[in-house]
XYZ file of C-alpha atoms in Angstrom:
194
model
C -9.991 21.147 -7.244
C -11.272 17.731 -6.425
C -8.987 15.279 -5.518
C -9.610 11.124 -5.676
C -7.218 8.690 -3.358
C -7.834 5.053 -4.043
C -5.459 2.395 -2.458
C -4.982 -1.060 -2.599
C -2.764 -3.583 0.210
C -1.008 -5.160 -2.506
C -0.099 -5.180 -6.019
C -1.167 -4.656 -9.308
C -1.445 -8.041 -10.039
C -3.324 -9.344 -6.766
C -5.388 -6.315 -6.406
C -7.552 -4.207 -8.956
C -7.542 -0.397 -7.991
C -9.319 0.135 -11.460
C -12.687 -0.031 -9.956
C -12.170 2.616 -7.035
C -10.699 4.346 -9.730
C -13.675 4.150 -11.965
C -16.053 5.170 -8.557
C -13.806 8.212 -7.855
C -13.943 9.564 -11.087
C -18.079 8.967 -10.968
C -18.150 10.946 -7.993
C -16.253 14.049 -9.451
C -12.631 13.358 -8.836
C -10.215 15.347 -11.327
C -7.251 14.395 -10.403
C -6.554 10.906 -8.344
C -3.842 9.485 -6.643
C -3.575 5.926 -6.238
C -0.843 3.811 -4.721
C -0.178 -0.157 -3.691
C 0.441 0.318 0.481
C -0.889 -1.800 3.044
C -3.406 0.699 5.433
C -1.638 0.696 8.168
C 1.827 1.624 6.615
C 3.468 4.130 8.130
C 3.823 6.061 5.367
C 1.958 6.486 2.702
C 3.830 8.516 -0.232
C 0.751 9.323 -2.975
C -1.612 10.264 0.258
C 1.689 12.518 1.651
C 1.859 13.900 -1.664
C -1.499 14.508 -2.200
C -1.975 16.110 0.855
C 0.503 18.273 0.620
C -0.302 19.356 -3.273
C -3.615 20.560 -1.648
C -4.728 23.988 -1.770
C -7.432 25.495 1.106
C -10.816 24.664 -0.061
C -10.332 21.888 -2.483
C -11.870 18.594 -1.771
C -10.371 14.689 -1.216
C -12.746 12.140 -1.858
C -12.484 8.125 -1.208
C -15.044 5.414 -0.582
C -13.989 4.409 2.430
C -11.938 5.285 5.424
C -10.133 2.225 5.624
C -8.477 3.636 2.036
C -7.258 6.423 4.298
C -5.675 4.675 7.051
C -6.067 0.940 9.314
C -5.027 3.073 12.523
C -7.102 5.314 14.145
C -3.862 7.630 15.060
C -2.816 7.705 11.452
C -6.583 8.736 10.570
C -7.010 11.186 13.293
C -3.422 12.495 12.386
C -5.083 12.716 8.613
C -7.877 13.849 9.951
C -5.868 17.183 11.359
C -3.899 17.772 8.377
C -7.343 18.356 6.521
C -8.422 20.381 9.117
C -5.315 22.741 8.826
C -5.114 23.133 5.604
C -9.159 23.575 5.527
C -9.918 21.334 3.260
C -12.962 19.132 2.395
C -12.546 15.509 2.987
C -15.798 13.177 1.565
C -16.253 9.458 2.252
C -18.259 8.590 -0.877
C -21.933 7.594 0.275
C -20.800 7.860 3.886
C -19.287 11.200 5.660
C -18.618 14.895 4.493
C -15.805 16.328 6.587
C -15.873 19.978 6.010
C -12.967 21.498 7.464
C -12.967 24.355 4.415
C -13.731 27.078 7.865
C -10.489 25.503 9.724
C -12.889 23.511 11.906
C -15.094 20.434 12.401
C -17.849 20.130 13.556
C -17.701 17.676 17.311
C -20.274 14.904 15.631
C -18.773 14.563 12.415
C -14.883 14.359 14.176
C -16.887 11.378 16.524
C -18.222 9.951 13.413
C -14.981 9.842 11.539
C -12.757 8.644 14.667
C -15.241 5.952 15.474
C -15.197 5.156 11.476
C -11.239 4.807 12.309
C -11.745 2.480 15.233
C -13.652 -0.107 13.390
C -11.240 0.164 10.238
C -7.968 -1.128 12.820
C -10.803 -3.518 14.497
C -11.383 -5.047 11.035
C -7.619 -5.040 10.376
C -7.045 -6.914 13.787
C -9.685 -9.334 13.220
C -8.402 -10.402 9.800
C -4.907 -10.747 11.172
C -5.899 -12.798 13.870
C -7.785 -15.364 11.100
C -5.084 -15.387 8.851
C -2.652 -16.273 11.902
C -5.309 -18.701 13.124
C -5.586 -20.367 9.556
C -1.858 -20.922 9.881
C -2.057 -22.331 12.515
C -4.024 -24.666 11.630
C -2.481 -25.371 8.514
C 0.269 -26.259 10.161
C -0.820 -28.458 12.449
C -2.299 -30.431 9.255
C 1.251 -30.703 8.347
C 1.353 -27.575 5.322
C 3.860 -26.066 4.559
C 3.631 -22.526 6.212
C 5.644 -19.795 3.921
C 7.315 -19.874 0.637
C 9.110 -23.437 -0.052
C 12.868 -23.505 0.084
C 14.504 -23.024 -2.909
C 17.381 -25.520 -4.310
C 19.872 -25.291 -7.130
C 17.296 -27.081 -9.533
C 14.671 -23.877 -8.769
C 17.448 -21.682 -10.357
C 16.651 -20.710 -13.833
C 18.722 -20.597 -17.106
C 19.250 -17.044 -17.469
C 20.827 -16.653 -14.102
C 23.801 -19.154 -15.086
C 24.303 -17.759 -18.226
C 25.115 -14.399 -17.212
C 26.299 -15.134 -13.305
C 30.026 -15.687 -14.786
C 29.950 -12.392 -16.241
C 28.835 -11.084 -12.279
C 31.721 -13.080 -10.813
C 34.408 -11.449 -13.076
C 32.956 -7.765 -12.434
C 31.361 -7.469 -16.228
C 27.941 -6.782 -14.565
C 27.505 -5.054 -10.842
C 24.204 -6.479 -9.250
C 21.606 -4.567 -10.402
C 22.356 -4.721 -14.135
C 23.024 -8.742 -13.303
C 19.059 -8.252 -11.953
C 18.062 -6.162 -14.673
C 19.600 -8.777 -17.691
C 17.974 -11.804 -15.330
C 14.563 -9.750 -14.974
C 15.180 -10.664 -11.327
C 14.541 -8.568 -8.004
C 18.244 -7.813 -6.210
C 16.924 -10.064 -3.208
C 16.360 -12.955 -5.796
C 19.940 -12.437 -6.867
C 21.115 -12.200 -3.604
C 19.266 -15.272 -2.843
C 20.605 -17.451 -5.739
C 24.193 -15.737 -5.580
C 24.233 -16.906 -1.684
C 23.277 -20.337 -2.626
C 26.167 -20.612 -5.378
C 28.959 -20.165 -2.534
Protein backbone atom coordinates (compact mmCIF):
# COMPACT_ATOMS: atom_id res chain seq x y z
CA UNK A 1 0.00 0.00 0.00
CA UNK A 2 1.12 3.52 -0.56
CA UNK A 3 0.40 5.90 1.87
CA UNK A 4 0.29 10.06 1.32
CA UNK A 5 0.69 12.49 4.63
CA UNK A 6 0.17 16.11 3.79
CA UNK A 7 -0.05 18.72 6.68
CA UNK A 8 -0.70 22.13 7.04
CA UNK A 9 0.19 24.69 10.48
CA UNK A 10 -3.16 26.00 10.44
CA UNK A 11 -6.57 25.77 9.24
CA UNK A 12 -8.66 25.11 6.51
CA UNK A 13 -9.38 28.46 5.92
CA UNK A 14 -5.73 30.05 6.20
CA UNK A 15 -4.05 27.17 4.65
CA UNK A 16 -4.79 25.04 1.40
CA UNK A 17 -3.69 21.29 1.90
CA UNK A 18 -5.54 20.66 -1.52
CA UNK A 19 -2.44 21.10 -3.47
CA UNK A 20 -0.09 18.60 -1.45
CA UNK A 21 -3.00 16.64 -1.75
CA UNK A 22 -3.22 16.87 -5.47
CA UNK A 23 1.00 16.18 -5.55
CA UNK A 24 0.58 13.07 -3.34
CA UNK A 25 -1.91 11.54 -5.27
CA UNK A 26 0.44 12.37 -8.63
CA UNK A 27 3.10 10.57 -7.06
CA UNK A 28 1.08 7.29 -6.34
CA UNK A 29 -0.47 7.82 -2.98
CA UNK A 30 -3.72 5.55 -2.39
CA UNK A 31 -4.67 6.39 0.60
CA UNK A 32 -3.64 9.95 2.37
CA UNK A 33 -3.84 11.32 5.59
CA UNK A 34 -3.94 14.88 6.09
CA UNK A 35 -4.37 16.92 9.23
CA UNK A 36 -4.20 20.90 10.40
CA UNK A 37 -1.05 20.64 13.24
CA UNK A 38 1.64 22.98 13.59
CA UNK A 39 5.21 20.76 12.80
CA UNK A 40 6.49 20.83 15.80
CA UNK A 41 3.36 19.62 17.79
CA UNK A 42 3.90 17.12 19.97
CA UNK A 43 1.57 15.02 18.69
CA UNK A 44 0.44 14.54 15.66
CA UNK A 45 -2.87 12.24 15.55
CA UNK A 46 -3.37 11.44 11.45
CA UNK A 47 0.69 10.83 11.28
CA UNK A 48 0.19 8.48 14.77
CA UNK A 49 -2.54 6.90 13.04
CA UNK A 50 -1.07 6.45 9.95
CA UNK A 51 1.85 5.06 11.24
CA UNK A 52 0.46 2.75 13.13
CA UNK A 53 -2.23 1.48 10.28
CA UNK A 54 1.05 0.56 8.42
CA UNK A 55 1.84 -2.80 7.38
CA UNK A 56 5.84 -3.98 6.72
CA UNK A 57 6.69 -3.04 3.27
CA UNK A 58 4.19 -0.44 2.36
CA UNK A 59 5.37 2.97 1.53
CA UNK A 60 4.69 6.81 3.13
CA UNK A 61 5.27 9.45 0.84
CA UNK A 62 5.34 13.47 1.47
CA UNK A 63 7.07 16.35 -0.27
CA UNK A 64 8.90 17.47 2.30
CA UNK A 65 10.31 16.66 5.66
CA UNK A 66 9.23 19.63 7.30
CA UNK A 67 5.45 17.92 6.66
CA UNK A 68 6.87 15.21 8.90
CA UNK A 69 8.13 17.02 11.77
CA UNK A 70 9.92 20.90 12.75
CA UNK A 71 12.17 18.90 15.38
CA UNK A 72 14.84 16.88 14.53
CA UNK A 73 13.99 14.45 17.70
CA UNK A 74 10.43 14.10 16.56
CA UNK A 75 11.87 13.23 12.93
CA UNK A 76 14.56 10.97 14.06
CA UNK A 77 11.92 9.42 16.51
CA UNK A 78 9.73 9.07 13.03
CA UNK A 79 12.48 8.17 11.44
CA UNK A 80 12.80 4.82 13.85
CA UNK A 81 9.28 3.95 13.81
CA UNK A 82 9.70 3.45 9.91
CA UNK A 83 12.61 1.64 10.44
CA UNK A 84 10.84 -0.90 12.82
CA UNK A 85 8.09 -1.49 11.19
CA UNK A 86 10.31 -1.71 7.78
CA UNK A 87 8.67 0.43 5.92
CA UNK A 88 9.47 2.74 2.94
CA UNK A 89 9.44 6.36 3.66
CA UNK A 90 9.88 8.78 0.20
CA UNK A 91 10.41 12.56 0.25
CA UNK A 92 8.86 13.35 -3.15
CA UNK A 93 11.77 14.61 -5.54
CA UNK A 94 14.16 14.50 -2.59
CA UNK A 95 15.05 11.19 -0.39
CA UNK A 96 14.01 7.40 -0.53
CA UNK A 97 14.30 5.94 2.95
CA UNK A 98 14.15 2.27 2.52
CA UNK A 99 13.86 0.68 5.73
CA UNK A 100 11.56 -2.35 3.99
CA UNK A 101 15.06 -4.81 5.24
CA UNK A 102 14.67 -3.31 8.99
CA UNK A 103 17.65 -1.07 8.24
CA UNK A 104 19.04 2.15 6.73
CA UNK A 105 21.50 2.67 5.09
CA UNK A 106 24.33 5.33 7.34
CA UNK A 107 24.15 8.14 4.30
CA UNK A 108 20.63 8.21 3.76
CA UNK A 109 19.91 8.30 7.97
CA UNK A 110 22.73 11.52 7.66
CA UNK A 111 20.78 12.83 4.83
CA UNK A 112 17.42 12.65 6.48
CA UNK A 113 18.68 13.91 10.09
CA UNK A 114 20.51 16.77 8.51
CA UNK A 115 17.12 17.33 6.33
CA UNK A 116 15.58 17.51 10.08
CA UNK A 117 18.10 20.03 11.32
CA UNK A 118 17.42 22.60 8.75
CA UNK A 119 13.50 22.01 8.99
CA UNK A 120 13.71 23.27 13.16
CA UNK A 121 16.49 25.91 11.77
CA UNK A 122 13.82 27.26 9.38
CA UNK A 123 11.19 27.01 12.14
CA UNK A 124 13.54 29.04 14.54
CA UNK A 125 14.35 31.57 12.06
CA UNK A 126 10.72 32.36 11.24
CA UNK A 127 9.89 32.59 14.91
CA UNK A 128 12.51 34.85 15.61
CA UNK A 129 11.06 37.35 12.54
CA UNK A 130 7.69 37.09 13.53
CA UNK A 131 8.80 38.02 17.26
CA UNK A 132 11.09 40.66 15.77
CA UNK A 133 8.16 42.12 13.57
CA UNK A 134 6.31 42.49 16.85
CA UNK A 135 8.49 44.06 18.17
CA UNK A 136 8.67 46.45 16.08
CA UNK A 137 5.17 46.88 15.63
CA UNK A 138 4.94 47.71 18.84
CA UNK A 139 7.26 50.10 19.24
CA UNK A 140 5.28 51.96 16.26
CA UNK A 141 2.54 51.98 18.70
CA UNK A 142 0.23 48.68 17.06
CA UNK A 143 -1.68 46.99 18.70
CA UNK A 144 0.10 43.57 19.38
CA UNK A 145 -2.70 40.60 19.74
CA UNK A 146 -6.35 40.40 19.29
CA UNK A 147 -8.20 43.81 20.45
CA UNK A 148 -10.18 43.67 23.64
CA UNK A 149 -13.53 42.93 23.33
CA UNK A 150 -16.48 45.18 24.96
CA UNK A 151 -20.18 44.64 25.46
CA UNK A 152 -20.88 46.43 22.00
CA UNK A 153 -18.54 43.42 20.21
CA UNK A 154 -21.22 40.99 21.60
CA UNK A 155 -23.58 39.86 18.99
CA UNK A 156 -27.43 39.44 18.88
CA UNK A 157 -27.74 35.85 19.07
CA UNK A 158 -25.80 35.57 22.25
CA UNK A 159 -28.46 37.84 24.20
CA UNK A 160 -31.23 36.24 22.85
CA UNK A 161 -30.57 32.90 24.04
CA UNK A 162 -28.05 33.80 27.21
CA UNK A 163 -31.39 34.06 29.49
CA UNK A 164 -32.29 30.69 28.57
CA UNK A 165 -28.29 29.69 29.84
CA UNK A 166 -28.83 31.60 33.08
CA UNK A 167 -32.07 29.69 34.02
CA UNK A 168 -30.44 26.14 33.13
CA UNK A 169 -32.67 25.71 29.68
CA UNK A 170 -29.34 25.31 27.77
CA UNK A 171 -25.88 23.83 29.46
CA UNK A 172 -22.84 25.53 27.62
CA UNK A 173 -22.20 23.70 24.80
CA UNK A 174 -25.72 23.59 23.34
CA UNK A 175 -25.72 27.61 24.41
CA UNK A 176 -22.37 27.42 21.87
CA UNK A 177 -23.90 25.23 19.50
CA UNK A 178 -27.46 27.58 19.12
CA UNK A 179 -24.84 30.82 19.13
CA UNK A 180 -22.49 28.98 16.47
CA UNK A 181 -19.89 30.08 19.03
CA UNK A 182 -16.61 28.22 20.33
CA UNK A 183 -17.12 27.37 24.39
CA UNK A 184 -14.08 29.86 25.00
CA UNK A 185 -16.14 32.62 23.12
CA UNK A 186 -18.98 31.84 25.49
CA UNK A 187 -16.91 31.73 28.28
CA UNK A 188 -15.50 34.94 27.21
CA UNK A 189 -18.81 36.87 26.74
CA UNK A 190 -20.54 34.97 29.78
CA UNK A 191 -17.43 36.37 32.00
CA UNK A 192 -17.95 39.78 30.73
CA UNK A 193 -21.85 39.74 31.60
CA UNK A 194 -21.01 39.30 35.49
Amino acid sequence: MIYGYARCSTSEDKQDVNRQIRELKAAGAQEIYFEYEHGDAAVKERLSSLLENAHSGDTIITLEVSRLARSTKQLCDIIENVRQKQLCLVIVGSLTVDCTKGEIDPMTNAFIQMSGVFAELELRIIRQRVRSGMANAKAKGAQIGRPKATADDIPQIFYRHYPSYKNGQLNLSEFARVCGMSRTTIYKYCSMMK
